[in-house]
Amino acid sequence: MRIVYKNAVSLCSIQEGRYDWLLAHERKRRIIDYVRQYRTATVAQLAQEFGVHTATIRRDLAEIEQEGALKRTHGGVIMEQWTRNEPSFNERANVHREEKIRIGQLAASLVEDGENIIIDSGTTTLHIATHLIHRSDITVITNDMNVAVELRDAPGIKVILTGGELYPSSYMLNGMFTDHVLGSLHVEKAFIGTPALHPQHGLMHPEALLVPAKQGMIRAAGEIVVVTDHSKIGKLSLHTVAPNSAIHTLVTGTEASDADIRPFQERGITVYRA
Amino acid sequence: MRIVYKNAVSLCSIQEGRYDWLLAHERKRRIIDYVRQYRTATVAQLAQEFGVHTATIRRDLAEIEQEGALKRTHGGVIMEQWTRNEPSFNERANVHREEKIRIGQLAASLVEDGENIIIDSGTTTLHIATHLIHRSDITVITNDMNVAVELRDAPGIKVILTGGELYPSSYMLNGMFTDHVLGSLHVEKAFIGTPALHPQHGLMHPEALLVPAKQGMIRAAGEIVVVTDHSKIGKLSLHTVAPNSAIHTLVTGTEASDADIRPFQERGITVYRA
DNA sequence: CAGATAATGATCATTTTTGTTCATTTTTAT
DNA sequence: ATAAAAATGAACAAAAATGATCATTATCTG
């Protein structure tokens, strides 16, 4: 951001039409935006960002905290968190965590500004959401409350949660309403996670209840991107969600071997290893 | 447009060449447009933009504020909408917290095993969910992710989240999908929270976007239970969500006076003070 | 065209906001 | 645990914005 001090008076200093000193009110609003984007900020950072004294930032933060939007700490502010973490969820998330983060980052880079996308429920797909926070003009449809919460404060992102029944002890929505919402939408891309991806049988899943939602996502999207860590490749499971011919792109980790991915490449699927 | 000849022409006005010869009224209209576009503006910005003295802008702003279109602040103006910030969730949750807990507990006791109920989004209604955790054989439909998460691990409770768009910086779902889901359900009871309950006008709400969801909940339920702390009783707001005749039961706190609740009792509404 | 009326610009005392300093508290490193 | 470093809040000074007043300019009316 370009900072122009108030007392630097130049009559015709309209440069690219943006005036760069802020109303106190606007500054407070932007502080909130800033912290929502980056989750945390120091007083010094904010003072520099907005070109004001740290005392001013402290005064602003005191007011903002009073309003309840953010939580102050020594040295800065953080977002008031929704951390009611499920142990089993965390456990799953920590298996191949590094790989999943890389996959999420790469998958997020496949999303272009202005697109509407579907993000499936899952630990890997959640990392896609995390990497979309700073993006703008994107609509995300998801059946995962974690994804929704992750993107809740992202100013450039509109979040639509499919309705449905809360799958026991998870943050995932399923059932008739989910299917109905997905059936009435069309998006550019769908990012689908999976516990089993087989060279012959394609996308598979052990739980029949969850199959229709995934199939609905696949039907609703023009391009299907499957994201999964390397350990799921080659696995079999009970139900076939979709054949490999429905998949356009596969994002996995560098841990996946050439042999793992070759069958998919041969079927015309673009494979990325993050 | 009327032409006004001025002899004092500022350099910037020549360069800009757009806003030089404006009638006062036209200028005011454009100020409003400008602020609508940029969300905020400083007096200095506007003075430069329209080539008039800051005192003139101040006079304009005073009138505009009088008319209610914009909100003045020190140094400039902002859009009213952004000032009249609904207090954040955390802030609201802490106002009358004890009373809301009592209301939630009493309201929860109105739910019988085996029933299907709707729980509206809100801080008071969230306490209803909290008091339902140990109950069994209850289906809860809600448009609030907080309610859903609260009941996520309750073994005896099935949770259905309506779909919809995530209302910015909240945990509330709204929009077409919400309305559709609510339109296809019927439940025994709906627990509705409200920021304004008026003896004559009934259930009111300041935000038009959120009205259809509440109306959908009311239509979907056989019995309407309004839960609200005493401070909301007697308040007016912009939109009428439902007349008092639609309400069957009102749960509020002991803080509510006899005079507060009498009008509702006279209309046949059962009133509980928790 | 002259005078009335309204709008604008300039000045200044007052109020609000921001910057500075410093004693105190909290965090970090030893 | 103790000392050094950093952050904080409070008090005060400086700067900027405001409202009121009054002079000036532009438009309207007869």
PDB file of C-alpha atoms in Angstrom, chain A residues 10-14 17-26 29-30 33 36 66-69 80-82 84-87 144-146 148-149 151-153 158-171 173 176-177 180-182 184-185, chain B residues 11-13 15-16 34 38-45 48-49 73-78 82-83 85 87-91 133 145-146 148-153 158-171 173 176-177 180-181 184-185:
ATOM      1  CA  SER A  10      -0.147  18.636  -3.196  1.00  0.00           C
ATOM      2  CA  LEU A  11      -3.257  19.938  -4.854  1.00  0.00           C
ATOM      3  CA  CYS A  12      -3.342  17.545  -7.733  1.00  0.00           C
ATOM      4  CA  SER A  13      -2.068  14.419  -6.093  1.00  0.00           C
ATOM      5  CA  ILE A  14      -4.780  12.242  -7.487  1.00  0.00           C
ATOM      6  CA  GLY A  17      -7.792   7.905  -8.491  1.00  0.00           C
ATOM      7  CA  ARG A  18      -7.110   6.444  -5.086  1.00  0.00           C
ATOM      8  CA  TYR A  19      -6.571   8.708  -2.124  1.00  0.00           C
ATOM      9  CA  ASP A  20      -4.432   7.125   0.459  1.00  0.00           C
ATOM     10  CA  TRP A  21      -5.131   8.422   3.799  1.00  0.00           C
ATOM     11  CA  LEU A  22      -7.887   6.776   5.575  1.00  0.00           C
ATOM     12  CA  LEU A  23     -10.775   7.803   7.648  1.00  0.00           C
ATOM     13  CA  ALA A  24     -10.427   6.500  11.163  1.00  0.00           C
ATOM     14  CA  HIS A  25     -13.473   4.398  10.609  1.00  0.00           C
ATOM     15  CA  GLU A  26     -12.226   2.981   7.351  1.00  0.00           C
ATOM     16  CA  ARG A  29     -12.531  -1.702   9.051  1.00  0.00           C
ATOM     17  CA  ARG A  30      -9.373  -2.478   7.131  1.00  0.00           C
ATOM     18  CA  ASP A  33     -10.076  -7.223   7.083  1.00  0.00           C
ATOM     19  CA  ARG A  36      -9.277 -11.836   8.970  1.00  0.00           C
ATOM     20  CA  GLN A  66     -14.612  -3.804  22.589  1.00  0.00           C
ATOM     21  CA  GLU A  67     -16.861  -4.464  19.616  1.00  0.00           C
ATOM     22  CA  GLY A  68     -15.838  -8.089  19.791  1.00  0.00           C
ATOM     23  CA  ALA A  69     -14.574  -8.508  16.260  1.00  0.00           C
ATOM     24  CA  GLU A  80     -11.404 -15.056  17.670  1.00  0.00           C
ATOM     25  CA  GLN A  81     -11.154 -18.702  16.766  1.00  0.00           C
ATOM     26  CA  TRP A  82     -13.666 -21.388  16.350  1.00  0.00           C
ATOM     27  CA  ARG A  84     -13.610 -27.013  18.851  1.00  0.00           C
ATOM     28  CA  ASN A  85     -11.478 -29.614  17.282  1.00  0.00           C
ATOM     29  CA  GLU A  86     -12.482 -33.157  16.946  1.00  0.00           C
ATOM     30  CA  PRO A  87      -9.708 -35.538  17.965  1.00  0.00           C
ATOM     31  CA  ASP A 144     -18.136 -29.419   4.701  1.00  0.00           C
ATOM     32  CA  MET A 145     -18.629 -27.004   7.575  1.00  0.00           C
ATOM     33  CA  ASN A 146     -14.880 -26.823   8.111  1.00  0.00           C
ATOM     34  CA  ALA A 148     -17.203 -23.036   5.146  1.00  0.00           C
ATOM     35  CA  VAL A 149     -15.720 -21.791   8.400  1.00  0.00           C
ATOM     36  CA  LEU A 151     -13.575 -19.231   4.184  1.00  0.00           C
ATOM     37  CA  ARG A 152     -16.099 -17.436   6.351  1.00  0.00           C
ATOM     38  CA  ASP A 153     -14.101 -14.243   6.680  1.00  0.00           C
ATOM     39  CA  LYS A 158     -18.820 -16.305  -1.401  1.00  0.00           C
ATOM     40  CA  VAL A 159     -19.572 -19.525   0.409  1.00  0.00           C
ATOM     41  CA  ILE A 160     -22.589 -21.690  -0.227  1.00  0.00           C
ATOM     42  CA  LEU A 161     -23.069 -24.622   2.078  1.00  0.00           C
ATOM     43  CA  THR A 162     -25.190 -27.438   0.783  1.00  0.00           C
ATOM     44  CA  GLY A 163     -27.852 -28.384   3.242  1.00  0.00           C
ATOM     45  CA  GLY A 164     -28.337 -31.822   4.593  1.00  0.00           C
ATOM     46  CA  GLU A 165     -27.984 -34.094   7.509  1.00  0.00           C
ATOM     47  CA  LEU A 166     -24.913 -33.790   9.672  1.00  0.00           C
ATOM     48  CA  TYR A 167     -22.980 -37.012   9.329  1.00  0.00           C
ATOM     49  CA  PRO A 168     -22.440 -38.275  12.888  1.00  0.00           C
ATOM     50  CA  SER A 169     -19.380 -36.820  14.639  1.00  0.00           C
ATOM     51  CA  SER A 170     -18.170 -35.026  11.575  1.00  0.00           C
ATOM     52  CA  TYR A 171     -18.578 -31.699   9.896  1.00  0.00           C
ATOM     53  CA  LEU A 173     -23.444 -32.749   5.310  1.00  0.00           C
ATOM     54  CA  MET A 176     -31.534 -35.578   0.275  1.00  0.00           C
ATOM     55  CA  PHE A 177     -31.036 -31.850   0.652  1.00  0.00           C
ATOM     56  CA  HIS A 180     -30.989 -31.466  -4.305  1.00  0.00           C
ATOM     57  CA  VAL A 181     -28.754 -28.419  -3.965  1.00  0.00           C
ATOM     58  CA  LEU A 182     -25.989 -30.056  -5.979  1.00  0.00           C
ATOM     59  CA  SER A 184     -29.537 -27.484  -9.181  1.00  0.00           C
ATOM     60  CA  LEU A 185     -26.054 -26.043  -9.608  1.00  0.00           C
TER      61      LEU A 185
ATOM     62  CA  LEU B  11      -6.157  23.447 -11.421  1.00  0.00           C
ATOM     63  CA  CYS B  12      -7.499  20.076 -10.541  1.00  0.00           C
ATOM     64  CA  SER B  13     -10.874  20.939 -11.864  1.00  0.00           C
ATOM     65  CA  GLN B  15      -7.536  18.474 -15.281  1.00  0.00           C
ATOM     66  CA  GLU B  16     -10.480  16.475 -14.184  1.00  0.00           C
ATOM     67  CA  TYR B  34     -19.326   8.653  -4.848  1.00  0.00           C
ATOM     68  CA  TYR B  38     -16.034   3.903  -2.641  1.00  0.00           C
ATOM     69  CA  ARG B  39     -17.796   3.182   0.646  1.00  0.00           C
ATOM     70  CA  THR B  40     -16.086   6.128   2.302  1.00  0.00           C
ATOM     71  CA  ALA B  41     -14.831   9.576   1.392  1.00  0.00           C
ATOM     72  CA  THR B  42     -13.013  12.357   3.170  1.00  0.00           C
ATOM     73  CA  VAL B  43     -14.105  15.962   3.109  1.00  0.00           C
ATOM     74  CA  ALA B  44     -10.824  16.886   1.426  1.00  0.00           C
ATOM     75  CA  GLN B  45     -11.328  14.257  -1.279  1.00  0.00           C
ATOM     76  CA  GLN B  48     -11.073  18.349  -4.546  1.00  0.00           C
ATOM     77  CA  GLU B  49     -13.248  16.053  -6.611  1.00  0.00           C
ATOM     78  CA  THR B  73     -17.588  10.763  10.743  1.00  0.00           C
ATOM     79  CA  HIS B  74     -14.680  12.938  11.760  1.00  0.00           C
ATOM     80  CA  GLY B  75     -12.938  13.719   8.509  1.00  0.00           C
ATOM     81  CA  GLY B  76     -15.525  12.474   6.073  1.00  0.00           C
ATOM     82  CA  VAL B  77     -18.477  10.223   5.453  1.00  0.00           C
ATOM     83  CA  ILE B  78     -19.154   6.537   5.320  1.00  0.00           C
ATOM     84  CA  TRP B  82     -21.365   0.005   7.568  1.00  0.00           C
ATOM     85  CA  THR B  83     -21.676   2.035  10.682  1.00  0.00           C
ATOM     86  CA  ASN B  85     -22.810  -2.600  12.127  1.00  0.00           C
ATOM     87  CA  PRO B  87     -22.707  -6.169  16.738  1.00  0.00           C
ATOM     88  CA  SER B  88     -20.546  -9.204  16.211  1.00  0.00           C
ATOM     89  CA  PHE B  89     -21.560 -12.609  17.395  1.00  0.00           C
ATOM     90  CA  ASN B  90     -19.270 -12.564  20.387  1.00  0.00           C
ATOM     91  CA  GLU B  91     -20.514  -9.200  21.477  1.00  0.00           C
ATOM     92  CA  ILE B 133     -27.526 -32.258  24.119  1.00  0.00           C
ATOM     93  CA  MET B 145     -23.625 -23.752  11.994  1.00  0.00           C
ATOM     94  CA  ASN B 146     -23.061 -23.053  15.676  1.00  0.00           C
ATOM     95  CA  ALA B 148     -25.183 -27.773  14.273  1.00  0.00           C
ATOM     96  CA  VAL B 149     -21.726 -28.011  15.828  1.00  0.00           C
ATOM     97  CA  GLU B 150     -23.160 -27.829  19.322  1.00  0.00           C
ATOM     98  CA  LEU B 151     -25.324 -30.885  18.638  1.00  0.00           C
ATOM     99  CA  ARG B 152     -22.836 -32.665  16.437  1.00  0.00           C
ATOM    100  CA  ASP B 153     -21.812 -35.208  19.055  1.00  0.00           C
ATOM    101  CA  LYS B 158     -30.213 -35.901  14.327  1.00  0.00           C
ATOM    102  CA  VAL B 159     -29.107 -32.573  12.893  1.00  0.00           C
ATOM    103  CA  ILE B 160     -30.189 -31.246   9.544  1.00  0.00           C
ATOM    104  CA  LEU B 161     -28.537 -28.060   8.397  1.00  0.00           C
ATOM    105  CA  THR B 162     -30.396 -26.056   5.812  1.00  0.00           C
ATOM    106  CA  GLY B 163     -28.180 -25.194   2.912  1.00  0.00           C
ATOM    107  CA  GLY B 164     -27.570 -21.722   1.684  1.00  0.00           C
ATOM    108  CA  GLU B 165     -25.164 -18.894   1.414  1.00  0.00           C
ATOM    109  CA  LEU B 166     -22.989 -18.120   4.399  1.00  0.00           C
ATOM    110  CA  TYR B 167     -24.005 -14.698   5.644  1.00  0.00           C
ATOM    111  CA  PRO B 168     -20.784 -12.663   5.744  1.00  0.00           C
ATOM    112  CA  SER B 169     -18.749 -13.070   8.904  1.00  0.00           C
ATOM    113  CA  SER B 170     -21.367 -15.151  10.610  1.00  0.00           C
ATOM    114  CA  TYR B 171     -22.326 -18.761  10.972  1.00  0.00           C
ATOM    115  CA  LEU B 173     -27.061 -19.697   6.253  1.00  0.00           C
ATOM    116  CA  MET B 176     -32.617 -19.643  -1.976  1.00  0.00           C
ATOM    117  CA  PHE B 177     -31.465 -23.023  -0.772  1.00  0.00           C
ATOM    118  CA  HIS B 180     -36.246 -24.368  -0.407  1.00  0.00           C
ATOM    119  CA  VAL B 181     -35.267 -26.776   2.334  1.00  0.00           C
ATOM    120  CA  SER B 184     -40.184 -28.900   2.000  1.00  0.00           C
ATOM    121  CA  LEU B 185     -40.297 -29.696   5.707  1.00  0.00           C
TER     122      LEU B 185
END
